[in-house]
Amino acid sequence: MEFKKIFDAIFKSKILLGIYEEVEKIHLESQKMFEESFESLIKNNDELAKRLIREDLEVNRLEIKIRKEILGYLAVNTAPDLNSALILVVTVSNYERIGDYAKGIARLALSYPSEFKENGYTKRISEVKNLILKEFETVLSAFKNQDLEKAKEAIEIYKRIRKIEDSIVADLNQEKKLKINTAITYALLSTYLRRTGAHLKNIATGILKPFPLIDFERQE
């Protein structure tokens, strides 16, 4: 099903429209958590990190609320749009996972021993962070405006993220000068960033493809 049809189905149903607006809220909350978790790490801000770990509950609360609303929509409609409902369920699940990775970065901030000093690794990590922020913006634009080209752009951004993360891991495998705890921090952080980008990519595939193909860039 083309996303245009899904978009039309959403706007024909007041219940689905309300759910659609809730999805934008969970997007913005997930993005805020991601940005602040990264800030807590690079600025060695333990208080911010602790607050973010607590705030992960807000993303969970929003996901539960949206699930209940989708269940209500399916219960009261004799001919509900199942494809639209299922895509919205998977979409919010991806945002919940992004919140989990933001919490993971915040926990990493609590265990990292010092400020995030600039070097070859941190420059690439910062580049990935900026790409993810661009991916957040692109995915939201695609979702709000039924923009298929923006969805494709988000997937291309993820491919760049994946390529940089691969280079970080490859270099860490050969690294002999870094302290063990620093190398572990870089490896975990690059993994959390890649997974965040991957979940945003998954949301973009839901704009481009029907429910069975969500999370896949192409059909194998």
PDB file of C-alpha atoms in Angstrom:
ATOM      1  CA  MET A   1       0.000   0.000   0.000  1.00  0.00           C
ATOM      2  CA  GLU A   2       1.323   3.436  -0.894  1.00  0.00           C
ATOM      3  CA  PHE A   3       1.806   5.770   2.053  1.00  0.00           C
ATOM      4  CA  LYS A   4      -0.579   8.234   0.359  1.00  0.00           C
ATOM      5  CA  LYS A   5      -3.379   5.724   0.976  1.00  0.00           C
ATOM      6  CA  ILE A   6      -2.311   5.264   4.589  1.00  0.00           C
ATOM      7  CA  PHE A   7      -2.148   9.024   5.062  1.00  0.00           C
ATOM      8  CA  ASP A   8      -5.654   9.410   3.590  1.00  0.00           C
ATOM      9  CA  ALA A   9      -6.964   6.657   5.864  1.00  0.00           C
ATOM     10  CA  ILE A  10      -5.531   8.415   8.911  1.00  0.00           C
ATOM     11  CA  PHE A  11      -7.155  11.719   8.054  1.00  0.00           C
ATOM     12  CA  LYS A  12     -10.533  10.065   7.423  1.00  0.00           C
ATOM     13  CA  SER A  13     -10.584   8.748  10.984  1.00  0.00           C
ATOM     14  CA  LYS A  14     -10.611  11.121  13.956  1.00  0.00           C
ATOM     15  CA  ILE A  15      -9.216   8.356  16.170  1.00  0.00           C
ATOM     16  CA  LEU A  16      -6.329   7.563  13.810  1.00  0.00           C
ATOM     17  CA  LEU A  17      -5.644  11.274  13.374  1.00  0.00           C
ATOM     18  CA  GLY A  18      -5.319  11.675  17.133  1.00  0.00           C
ATOM     19  CA  ILE A  19      -2.925   8.719  17.251  1.00  0.00           C
ATOM     20  CA  TYR A  20      -0.941  10.203  14.365  1.00  0.00           C
ATOM     21  CA  GLU A  21      -0.493  13.409  16.364  1.00  0.00           C
ATOM     22  CA  GLU A  22       0.637  11.394  19.412  1.00  0.00           C
ATOM     23  CA  VAL A  23       3.329   9.784  17.240  1.00  0.00           C
ATOM     24  CA  GLU A  24       4.766  13.241  16.551  1.00  0.00           C
ATOM     25  CA  LYS A  25       4.989  13.791  20.323  1.00  0.00           C
ATOM     26  CA  ILE A  26       6.915  10.556  20.847  1.00  0.00           C
ATOM     27  CA  HIS A  27       9.236  11.523  17.985  1.00  0.00           C
ATOM     28  CA  LEU A  28      10.059  14.853  19.600  1.00  0.00           C
ATOM     29  CA  GLU A  29      10.488  13.283  23.043  1.00  0.00           C
ATOM     30  CA  SER A  30      12.839  10.628  21.632  1.00  0.00           C
ATOM     31  CA  GLN A  31      14.874  13.261  19.800  1.00  0.00           C
ATOM     32  CA  LYS A  32      15.161  15.387  22.943  1.00  0.00           C
ATOM     33  CA  MET A  33      16.328  12.373  24.934  1.00  0.00           C
ATOM     34  CA  PHE A  34      18.919  11.528  22.289  1.00  0.00           C
ATOM     35  CA  GLU A  35      20.328  15.064  22.160  1.00  0.00           C
ATOM     36  CA  GLU A  36      20.486  15.433  25.923  1.00  0.00           C
ATOM     37  CA  SER A  37      21.990  11.985  26.487  1.00  0.00           C
ATOM     38  CA  PHE A  38      24.819  12.837  24.123  1.00  0.00           C
ATOM     39  CA  GLU A  39      25.289  16.161  25.896  1.00  0.00           C
ATOM     40  CA  SER A  40      25.465  14.397  29.275  1.00  0.00           C
ATOM     41  CA  LEU A  41      28.298  12.249  27.931  1.00  0.00           C
ATOM     42  CA  ILE A  42      30.457  14.868  26.247  1.00  0.00           C
ATOM     43  CA  LYS A  43      30.047  17.323  29.144  1.00  0.00           C
ATOM     44  CA  ASN A  44      30.364  14.657  31.842  1.00  0.00           C
ATOM     45  CA  ASN A  45      27.047  15.823  33.343  1.00  0.00           C
ATOM     46  CA  ASP A  46      25.968  13.120  35.777  1.00  0.00           C
ATOM     47  CA  GLU A  47      22.831  14.946  36.949  1.00  0.00           C
ATOM     48  CA  LEU A  48      21.544  15.270  33.390  1.00  0.00           C
ATOM     49  CA  ALA A  49      22.316  11.604  32.744  1.00  0.00           C
ATOM     50  CA  LYS A  50      20.384  10.518  35.858  1.00  0.00           C
ATOM     51  CA  ARG A  51      17.398  12.678  34.873  1.00  0.00           C
ATOM     52  CA  LEU A  52      17.342  11.178  31.380  1.00  0.00           C
ATOM     53  CA  ILE A  53      17.331   7.650  32.750  1.00  0.00           C
ATOM     54  CA  ARG A  54      14.220   8.578  34.731  1.00  0.00           C
ATOM     55  CA  GLU A  55      12.628  10.324  31.724  1.00  0.00           C
ATOM     56  CA  ASP A  56      12.768   7.170  29.628  1.00  0.00           C
ATOM     57  CA  LEU A  57       9.533   6.309  31.424  1.00  0.00           C
ATOM     58  CA  GLU A  58       7.822   9.151  29.520  1.00  0.00           C
ATOM     59  CA  VAL A  59       8.548   7.517  26.155  1.00  0.00           C
ATOM     60  CA  ASN A  60       7.266   4.212  27.540  1.00  0.00           C
ATOM     61  CA  ARG A  61       4.124   5.963  28.797  1.00  0.00           C
ATOM     62  CA  LEU A  62       3.481   7.474  25.366  1.00  0.00           C
ATOM     63  CA  GLU A  63       3.953   4.122  23.651  1.00  0.00           C
ATOM     64  CA  ILE A  64       1.476   2.424  26.000  1.00  0.00           C
ATOM     65  CA  LYS A  65      -1.033   5.261  25.466  1.00  0.00           C
ATOM     66  CA  ILE A  66      -0.748   4.976  21.674  1.00  0.00           C
ATOM     67  CA  ARG A  67      -1.090   1.175  21.780  1.00  0.00           C
ATOM     68  CA  LYS A  68      -4.284   1.510  23.823  1.00  0.00           C
ATOM     69  CA  GLU A  69      -5.659   4.080  21.379  1.00  0.00           C
ATOM     70  CA  ILE A  70      -4.885   1.830  18.405  1.00  0.00           C
ATOM     71  CA  LEU A  71      -6.568  -1.091  20.186  1.00  0.00           C
ATOM     72  CA  GLY A  72      -9.583   1.146  20.794  1.00  0.00           C
ATOM     73  CA  TYR A  73      -9.665   2.130  17.118  1.00  0.00           C
ATOM     74  CA  LEU A  74      -9.618  -1.522  16.052  1.00  0.00           C
ATOM     75  CA  ALA A  75     -12.337  -2.404  18.585  1.00  0.00           C
ATOM     76  CA  VAL A  76     -14.880   0.241  17.565  1.00  0.00           C
ATOM     77  CA  ASN A  77     -14.500   0.024  13.787  1.00  0.00           C
ATOM     78  CA  THR A  78     -16.255  -2.680  11.800  1.00  0.00           C
ATOM     79  CA  ALA A  79     -13.805  -2.185   8.907  1.00  0.00           C
ATOM     80  CA  PRO A  80     -10.633  -0.705  10.401  1.00  0.00           C
ATOM     81  CA  ASP A  81      -7.584   0.104   8.298  1.00  0.00           C
ATOM     82  CA  LEU A  82      -5.385  -2.690   9.629  1.00  0.00           C
ATOM     83  CA  ASN A  83      -2.321  -1.745   7.586  1.00  0.00           C
ATOM     84  CA  SER A  84      -2.305   1.829   8.922  1.00  0.00           C
ATOM     85  CA  ALA A  85      -2.853   0.654  12.488  1.00  0.00           C
ATOM     86  CA  LEU A  86      -0.062  -1.920  12.311  1.00  0.00           C
ATOM     87  CA  ILE A  87       2.377   0.568  10.786  1.00  0.00           C
ATOM     88  CA  LEU A  88       1.657   3.021  13.612  1.00  0.00           C
ATOM     89  CA  VAL A  89       2.268   0.257  16.189  1.00  0.00           C
ATOM     90  CA  VAL A  90       5.648  -0.600  14.649  1.00  0.00           C
ATOM     91  CA  THR A  91       6.530   3.090  14.355  1.00  0.00           C
ATOM     92  CA  VAL A  92       6.021   3.805  18.053  1.00  0.00           C
ATOM     93  CA  SER A  93       7.893   0.622  18.936  1.00  0.00           C
ATOM     94  CA  ASN A  94      10.896   1.957  17.034  1.00  0.00           C
ATOM     95  CA  TYR A  95      10.705   5.231  18.948  1.00  0.00           C
ATOM     96  CA  GLU A  96      10.600   3.312  22.236  1.00  0.00           C
ATOM     97  CA  ARG A  97      13.800   1.521  21.242  1.00  0.00           C
ATOM     98  CA  ILE A  98      15.423   4.882  20.428  1.00  0.00           C
ATOM     99  CA  GLY A  99      14.550   5.969  23.972  1.00  0.00           C
ATOM    100  CA  ASP A 100      16.239   2.831  25.284  1.00  0.00           C
ATOM    101  CA  TYR A 101      19.434   3.642  23.401  1.00  0.00           C
ATOM    102  CA  ALA A 102      19.351   7.225  24.674  1.00  0.00           C
ATOM    103  CA  LYS A 103      19.115   5.774  28.178  1.00  0.00           C
ATOM    104  CA  GLY A 104      22.077   3.546  27.316  1.00  0.00           C
ATOM    105  CA  ILE A 105      24.132   6.605  26.338  1.00  0.00           C
ATOM    106  CA  ALA A 106      23.126   8.295  29.604  1.00  0.00           C
ATOM    107  CA  ARG A 107      24.266   5.241  31.575  1.00  0.00           C
ATOM    108  CA  LEU A 108      27.512   5.323  29.624  1.00  0.00           C
ATOM    109  CA  ALA A 109      27.921   8.970  30.645  1.00  0.00           C
ATOM    110  CA  LEU A 110      27.739   7.931  34.299  1.00  0.00           C
ATOM    111  CA  SER A 111      30.514   5.382  33.859  1.00  0.00           C
ATOM    112  CA  TYR A 112      32.784   7.464  31.591  1.00  0.00           C
ATOM    113  CA  PRO A 113      35.658   8.773  33.737  1.00  0.00           C
ATOM    114  CA  SER A 114      36.264  12.212  32.249  1.00  0.00           C
ATOM    115  CA  GLU A 115      35.238  14.787  29.635  1.00  0.00           C
ATOM    116  CA  PHE A 116      34.898  13.604  26.073  1.00  0.00           C
ATOM    117  CA  LYS A 117      38.234  14.752  24.631  1.00  0.00           C
ATOM    118  CA  GLU A 118      38.537  15.438  20.916  1.00  0.00           C
ATOM    119  CA  ASN A 119      40.438  12.888  18.833  1.00  0.00           C
ATOM    120  CA  GLY A 120      39.974  10.895  15.635  1.00  0.00           C
ATOM    121  CA  TYR A 121      37.325   8.687  17.201  1.00  0.00           C
ATOM    122  CA  THR A 122      35.298  11.423  18.864  1.00  0.00           C
ATOM    123  CA  LYS A 123      35.305  13.482  15.666  1.00  0.00           C
ATOM    124  CA  ARG A 124      33.694  10.593  13.796  1.00  0.00           C
ATOM    125  CA  ILE A 125      31.295   9.928  16.661  1.00  0.00           C
ATOM    126  CA  SER A 126      30.242  13.602  16.587  1.00  0.00           C
ATOM    127  CA  GLU A 127      29.777  13.360  12.818  1.00  0.00           C
ATOM    128  CA  VAL A 128      27.453  10.385  13.325  1.00  0.00           C
ATOM    129  CA  LYS A 129      25.545  12.280  16.029  1.00  0.00           C
ATOM    130  CA  ASN A 130      24.966  15.183  13.631  1.00  0.00           C
ATOM    131  CA  LEU A 131      23.805  12.795  10.908  1.00  0.00           C
ATOM    132  CA  ILE A 132      21.312  11.248  13.341  1.00  0.00           C
ATOM    133  CA  LEU A 133      19.927  14.687  14.187  1.00  0.00           C
ATOM    134  CA  LYS A 134      19.494  15.279  10.459  1.00  0.00           C
ATOM    135  CA  GLU A 135      17.827  11.876  10.163  1.00  0.00           C
ATOM    136  CA  PHE A 136      15.398  12.780  12.975  1.00  0.00           C
ATOM    137  CA  GLU A 137      14.457  15.974  11.126  1.00  0.00           C
ATOM    138  CA  THR A 138      14.107  14.180   7.793  1.00  0.00           C
ATOM    139  CA  VAL A 139      11.972  11.353   9.182  1.00  0.00           C
ATOM    140  CA  LEU A 140       9.605  13.782  10.911  1.00  0.00           C
ATOM    141  CA  SER A 141       9.207  15.794   7.709  1.00  0.00           C
ATOM    142  CA  ALA A 142       8.530  12.608   5.750  1.00  0.00           C
ATOM    143  CA  PHE A 143       5.986  11.378   8.304  1.00  0.00           C
ATOM    144  CA  LYS A 144       4.107  14.690   8.614  1.00  0.00           C
ATOM    145  CA  ASN A 145       4.050  15.548   4.913  1.00  0.00           C
ATOM    146  CA  GLN A 146       3.691  12.082   3.288  1.00  0.00           C
ATOM    147  CA  ASP A 147       6.987  12.886   1.583  1.00  0.00           C
ATOM    148  CA  LEU A 148       8.402   9.740  -0.003  1.00  0.00           C
ATOM    149  CA  GLU A 149      11.582  11.494  -1.123  1.00  0.00           C
ATOM    150  CA  LYS A 150      12.319  12.566   2.447  1.00  0.00           C
ATOM    151  CA  ALA A 151      11.826   8.959   3.564  1.00  0.00           C
ATOM    152  CA  LYS A 152      14.329   7.805   0.952  1.00  0.00           C
ATOM    153  CA  GLU A 153      16.716  10.547   2.085  1.00  0.00           C
ATOM    154  CA  ALA A 154      16.496   9.280   5.676  1.00  0.00           C
ATOM    155  CA  ILE A 155      17.486   5.789   4.525  1.00  0.00           C
ATOM    156  CA  GLU A 156      20.481   7.224   2.656  1.00  0.00           C
ATOM    157  CA  ILE A 157      21.541   9.129   5.786  1.00  0.00           C
ATOM    158  CA  TYR A 158      21.486   5.853   7.695  1.00  0.00           C
ATOM    159  CA  LYS A 159      23.777   4.252   5.121  1.00  0.00           C
ATOM    160  CA  ARG A 160      26.316   7.021   5.810  1.00  0.00           C
ATOM    161  CA  ILE A 161      25.966   6.427   9.552  1.00  0.00           C
ATOM    162  CA  ARG A 162      26.565   2.708   9.083  1.00  0.00           C
ATOM    163  CA  LYS A 163      29.669   3.314   6.990  1.00  0.00           C
ATOM    164  CA  ILE A 164      31.250   5.618   9.608  1.00  0.00           C
ATOM    165  CA  GLU A 165      30.379   3.255  12.455  1.00  0.00           C
ATOM    166  CA  ASP A 166      31.989   0.379  10.541  1.00  0.00           C
ATOM    167  CA  SER A 167      35.188   2.413  10.239  1.00  0.00           C
ATOM    168  CA  ILE A 168      35.198   3.178  13.983  1.00  0.00           C
ATOM    169  CA  VAL A 169      34.812  -0.492  14.904  1.00  0.00           C
ATOM    170  CA  ALA A 170      37.471  -1.554  12.399  1.00  0.00           C
ATOM    171  CA  ASP A 171      39.957   0.952  13.828  1.00  0.00           C
ATOM    172  CA  LEU A 172      39.153  -0.019  17.422  1.00  0.00           C
ATOM    173  CA  ASN A 173      39.904  -3.639  16.553  1.00  0.00           C
ATOM    174  CA  GLN A 174      43.447  -2.546  15.642  1.00  0.00           C
ATOM    175  CA  GLU A 175      43.837   0.001  18.451  1.00  0.00           C
ATOM    176  CA  LYS A 176      46.760  -0.468  20.851  1.00  0.00           C
ATOM    177  CA  LYS A 177      47.135   2.946  22.514  1.00  0.00           C
ATOM    178  CA  LEU A 178      43.720   3.643  24.050  1.00  0.00           C
ATOM    179  CA  LYS A 179      42.871   2.683  27.613  1.00  0.00           C
ATOM    180  CA  ILE A 180      40.500  -0.280  27.786  1.00  0.00           C
ATOM    181  CA  ASN A 181      37.645   1.711  29.375  1.00  0.00           C
ATOM    182  CA  THR A 182      37.949   4.452  26.737  1.00  0.00           C
ATOM    183  CA  ALA A 183      37.919   1.936  23.873  1.00  0.00           C
ATOM    184  CA  ILE A 184      34.866   0.220  25.373  1.00  0.00           C
ATOM    185  CA  THR A 185      33.096   3.575  25.693  1.00  0.00           C
ATOM    186  CA  TYR A 186      33.773   4.420  22.036  1.00  0.00           C
ATOM    187  CA  ALA A 187      32.641   0.964  20.892  1.00  0.00           C
ATOM    188  CA  LEU A 188      29.416   1.021  22.910  1.00  0.00           C
ATOM    189  CA  LEU A 189      28.609   4.596  21.942  1.00  0.00           C
ATOM    190  CA  SER A 190      29.125   3.957  18.234  1.00  0.00           C
ATOM    191  CA  THR A 191      26.846   0.904  18.523  1.00  0.00           C
ATOM    192  CA  TYR A 192      24.131   2.892  20.320  1.00  0.00           C
ATOM    193  CA  LEU A 193      24.338   5.610  17.661  1.00  0.00           C
ATOM    194  CA  ARG A 194      24.111   3.116  14.821  1.00  0.00           C
ATOM    195  CA  ARG A 195      21.092   1.411  16.377  1.00  0.00           C
ATOM    196  CA  THR A 196      19.392   4.795  16.881  1.00  0.00           C
ATOM    197  CA  GLY A 197      19.943   5.563  13.208  1.00  0.00           C
ATOM    198  CA  ALA A 198      18.669   2.103  12.270  1.00  0.00           C
ATOM    199  CA  HIS A 199      15.392   2.577  14.140  1.00  0.00           C
ATOM    200  CA  LEU A 200      14.851   5.908  12.405  1.00  0.00           C
ATOM    201  CA  LYS A 201      15.546   4.135   9.120  1.00  0.00           C
ATOM    202  CA  ASN A 202      12.937   1.531  10.067  1.00  0.00           C
ATOM    203  CA  ILE A 203      10.367   4.300  10.570  1.00  0.00           C
ATOM    204  CA  ALA A 204      11.227   5.654   7.120  1.00  0.00           C
ATOM    205  CA  THR A 205      10.608   2.242   5.540  1.00  0.00           C
ATOM    206  CA  GLY A 206       7.107   2.322   7.057  1.00  0.00           C
ATOM    207  CA  ILE A 207       6.433   5.440   4.996  1.00  0.00           C
ATOM    208  CA  LEU A 208       7.621   3.752   1.814  1.00  0.00           C
ATOM    209  CA  LYS A 209       6.380   0.196   2.198  1.00  0.00           C
ATOM    210  CA  PRO A 210       3.432  -1.884   3.436  1.00  0.00           C
ATOM    211  CA  PHE A 211       3.463  -3.486   6.884  1.00  0.00           C
ATOM    212  CA  PRO A 212       5.180  -6.806   5.969  1.00  0.00           C
ATOM    213  CA  LEU A 213       8.236  -4.981   4.580  1.00  0.00           C
ATOM    214  CA  ILE A 214       8.782  -2.455   7.391  1.00  0.00           C
ATOM    215  CA  ASP A 215      12.354  -2.505   8.761  1.00  0.00           C
ATOM    216  CA  PHE A 216      13.731  -3.860   5.480  1.00  0.00           C
ATOM    217  CA  GLU A 217      15.539  -1.629   2.987  1.00  0.00           C
ATOM    218  CA  ARG A 218      14.752  -4.048   0.200  1.00  0.00           C
ATOM    219  CA  GLN A 219      12.865  -7.280  -0.225  1.00  0.00           C
ATOM    220  CA  GLU A 220      15.263 -10.250  -0.241  1.00  0.00           C
TER     221      GLU A 220
END
